[in-house]
mmCIF file of C-alpha atoms in Angstrom:
data_model
loop_
_atom_site.group_PDB
_atom_site.id
_atom_site.type_symbol
_atom_site.label_atom_id
_atom_site.label_comp_id
_atom_site.label_asym_id
_atom_site.label_seq_id
_atom_site.Cartn_x
_atom_site.Cartn_y
_atom_site.Cartn_z
ATOM 1 C CA MET A 36 -105.572 10.976 61.792
ATOM 2 C CA ASN A 37 -109.088 12.004 60.787
ATOM 3 C CA SER A 38 -108.761 15.505 62.175
ATOM 4 C CA GLU A 39 -105.406 15.903 60.408
ATOM 5 C CA LEU A 40 -106.967 14.852 57.102
ATOM 6 C CA LEU A 41 -109.907 17.218 57.536
ATOM 7 C CA ILE A 42 -107.502 20.079 58.227
ATOM 8 C CA GLN A 43 -105.511 19.211 55.104
ATOM 9 C CA LEU A 44 -108.689 19.068 53.008
ATOM 10 C CA ASP A 45 -109.653 22.501 54.340
ATOM 11 C CA GLU A 46 -106.159 23.739 53.468
ATOM 12 C CA LEU A 47 -106.524 22.427 49.919
ATOM 13 C CA GLU A 48 -109.873 24.196 49.549
ATOM 14 C CA ALA A 49 -108.380 27.448 50.857
ATOM 15 C CA CYS A 50 -105.436 27.061 48.492
ATOM 16 C CA LEU A 51 -107.693 26.525 45.474
ATOM 17 C CA LYS A 52 -109.639 29.641 46.416
ATOM 18 C CA ALA A 53 -106.531 31.746 47.043
ATOM 19 C CA THR A 54 -104.958 30.733 43.736
ATOM 20 C CA GLY A 55 -108.037 31.422 41.629
ATOM 21 C CA LEU A 56 -108.614 27.756 40.820
ATOM 22 C CA TRP A 57 -111.905 27.616 42.755
ATOM 23 C CA GLN A 58 -115.058 27.869 40.664
ATOM 24 C CA ASP A 59 -118.057 29.711 42.110
ATOM 25 C CA GLU A 60 -120.576 28.229 39.674
ATOM 26 C CA PRO A 61 -121.650 24.626 40.228
ATOM 27 C CA ILE A 62 -120.510 22.049 37.722
ATOM 28 C CA SER A 63 -123.097 20.385 35.497
ATOM 29 C CA ALA A 64 -124.639 17.126 36.624
ATOM 30 C CA LYS A 65 -123.515 15.568 33.343
ATOM 31 C CA ALA A 66 -119.865 16.379 34.075
ATOM 32 C CA LEU A 67 -120.136 14.421 37.319
ATOM 33 C CA THR A 68 -121.211 11.244 35.504
ATOM 34 C CA SER A 69 -117.804 10.729 33.913
ATOM 35 C CA THR A 70 -116.158 7.359 34.447
ATOM 36 C CA GLU A 71 -112.720 8.544 33.346
ATOM 37 C CA PRO A 72 -109.943 8.994 35.920
ATOM 38 C CA PHE A 73 -110.121 12.502 37.376
ATOM 39 C CA CYS A 74 -113.203 13.052 35.142
ATOM 40 C CA CYS A 75 -110.630 14.254 32.622
ATOM 41 C CA ASP A 76 -113.142 14.136 29.779
ATOM 42 C CA THR A 77 -115.658 16.474 31.421
ATOM 43 C CA MET A 78 -113.776 18.824 33.757
ATOM 44 C CA THR A 79 -110.416 20.305 34.568
ATOM 45 C CA PHE A 80 -108.247 18.824 37.299
ATOM 46 C CA ALA A 81 -109.002 21.806 39.558
ATOM 47 C CA GLN A 82 -112.727 21.246 39.018
ATOM 48 C CA TRP A 83 -112.280 17.565 39.863
ATOM 49 C CA LEU A 84 -110.481 18.491 43.079
ATOM 50 C CA GLN A 85 -113.294 20.859 44.013
ATOM 51 C CA PHE A 86 -116.391 18.984 42.900
ATOM 52 C CA VAL A 87 -115.359 15.347 43.325
ATOM 53 C CA PHE A 88 -112.254 14.824 45.439
ATOM 54 C CA LEU A 89 -112.892 17.203 48.344
ATOM 55 C CA GLY A 90 -116.477 16.056 48.853
ATOM 56 C CA LYS A 91 -115.733 12.347 48.604
ATOM 57 C CA MET A 92 -112.728 12.550 50.906
ATOM 58 C CA ARG A 93 -114.591 14.583 53.525
ATOM 59 C CA THR A 94 -117.461 12.094 53.455
ATOM 60 C CA MET A 95 -115.077 9.164 53.824
ATOM 61 C CA VAL A 96 -113.205 10.756 56.725
ATOM 62 C CA GLU A 97 -116.320 11.948 58.567
ATOM 63 C CA SER A 98 -118.005 8.533 58.127
ATOM 64 C CA ASP A 99 -114.884 6.636 59.209
ATOM 65 C CA GLU A 100 -114.889 4.783 55.891
ATOM 66 C CA ALA A 101 -111.779 2.979 54.753
ATOM 67 C CA LEU A 102 -109.472 5.399 52.993
ATOM 68 C CA PRO A 103 -107.612 4.561 49.784
ATOM 69 C CA GLU A 104 -104.532 2.496 50.555
ATOM 70 C CA ASP A 105 -102.437 4.106 47.864
ATOM 71 C CA MET A 106 -103.353 7.590 46.756
ATOM 72 C CA ALA A 107 -101.210 9.647 44.410
ATOM 73 C CA ILE A 108 -102.935 12.900 43.513
ATOM 74 C CA ALA A 109 -99.821 15.099 43.502
ATOM 75 C CA PRO A 110 -98.371 13.498 40.330
ATOM 76 C CA MET A 111 -101.517 14.445 38.416
ATOM 77 C CA ALA A 112 -101.038 18.046 39.533
ATOM 78 C CA GLU A 113 -97.477 17.853 38.209
ATOM 79 C CA MET A 114 -98.840 16.831 34.822
ATOM 80 C CA VAL A 115 -101.641 19.371 34.470
ATOM 81 C CA LEU A 116 -100.839 22.322 36.727
ATOM 82 C CA SER A 117 -97.059 22.612 36.482
ATOM 83 C CA GLU A 118 -97.319 25.792 34.400
ATOM 84 C CA HIS A 119 -99.840 27.439 36.729
ATOM 85 C CA LEU A 120 -98.535 30.458 38.617
ATOM 86 C CA TYR A 121 -99.438 28.916 41.986
ATOM 87 C CA PHE A 122 -98.512 25.320 41.180
ATOM 88 C CA ASN A 123 -96.170 24.960 44.165
ATOM 89 C CA ALA A 124 -98.852 25.836 46.708
ATOM 90 C CA VAL A 125 -101.428 23.427 45.285
ATOM 91 C CA HIS A 126 -98.826 20.715 44.747
ATOM 92 C CA GLN A 127 -97.644 20.947 48.359
ATOM 93 C CA CYS A 128 -101.206 20.561 49.667
ATOM 94 C CA LEU A 129 -101.687 17.467 47.518
ATOM 95 C CA LYS A 130 -98.335 15.967 48.537
ATOM 96 C CA ASN A 131 -99.295 16.443 52.184
ATOM 97 C CA LEU A 132 -102.582 14.622 51.599
ATOM 98 C CA ASP A 133 -100.869 11.794 49.699
ATOM 99 C CA ASN A 134 -98.337 11.384 52.519
ATOM 100 C CA THR A 135 -100.975 11.396 55.251
ATOM 101 C CA ILE A 136 -103.024 8.754 53.431
ATOM 102 C CA ALA A 137 -99.905 6.636 52.879
ATOM 103 C CA LYS A 138 -99.110 6.765 56.607
ATOM 104 C CA SER A 139 -102.624 5.640 57.511
ATOM 105 C CA ALA A 140 -102.503 2.527 55.302
#
């Protein structure tokens, strides 16, 4: 399961890069202090995926920490990225991750 999740996280990163949603510049430290869901008050959803989600999930998987029992990231993508040219690719990556997490619970 862990190797499958790591592969899917790598696929999400590659997808963000291929679709132009990846940001080369680091995000500000202040933006990372947000307590709002998806840090919606300090960064875009794509930035949250890159700077928060990918790192936290990789750390959890590599450290064999308990994974979220119920994760639903794909619906957020539907809300904020549905008009993006490459929405389907990003959405599919997130659905795959949601499904894999759900199976592991």
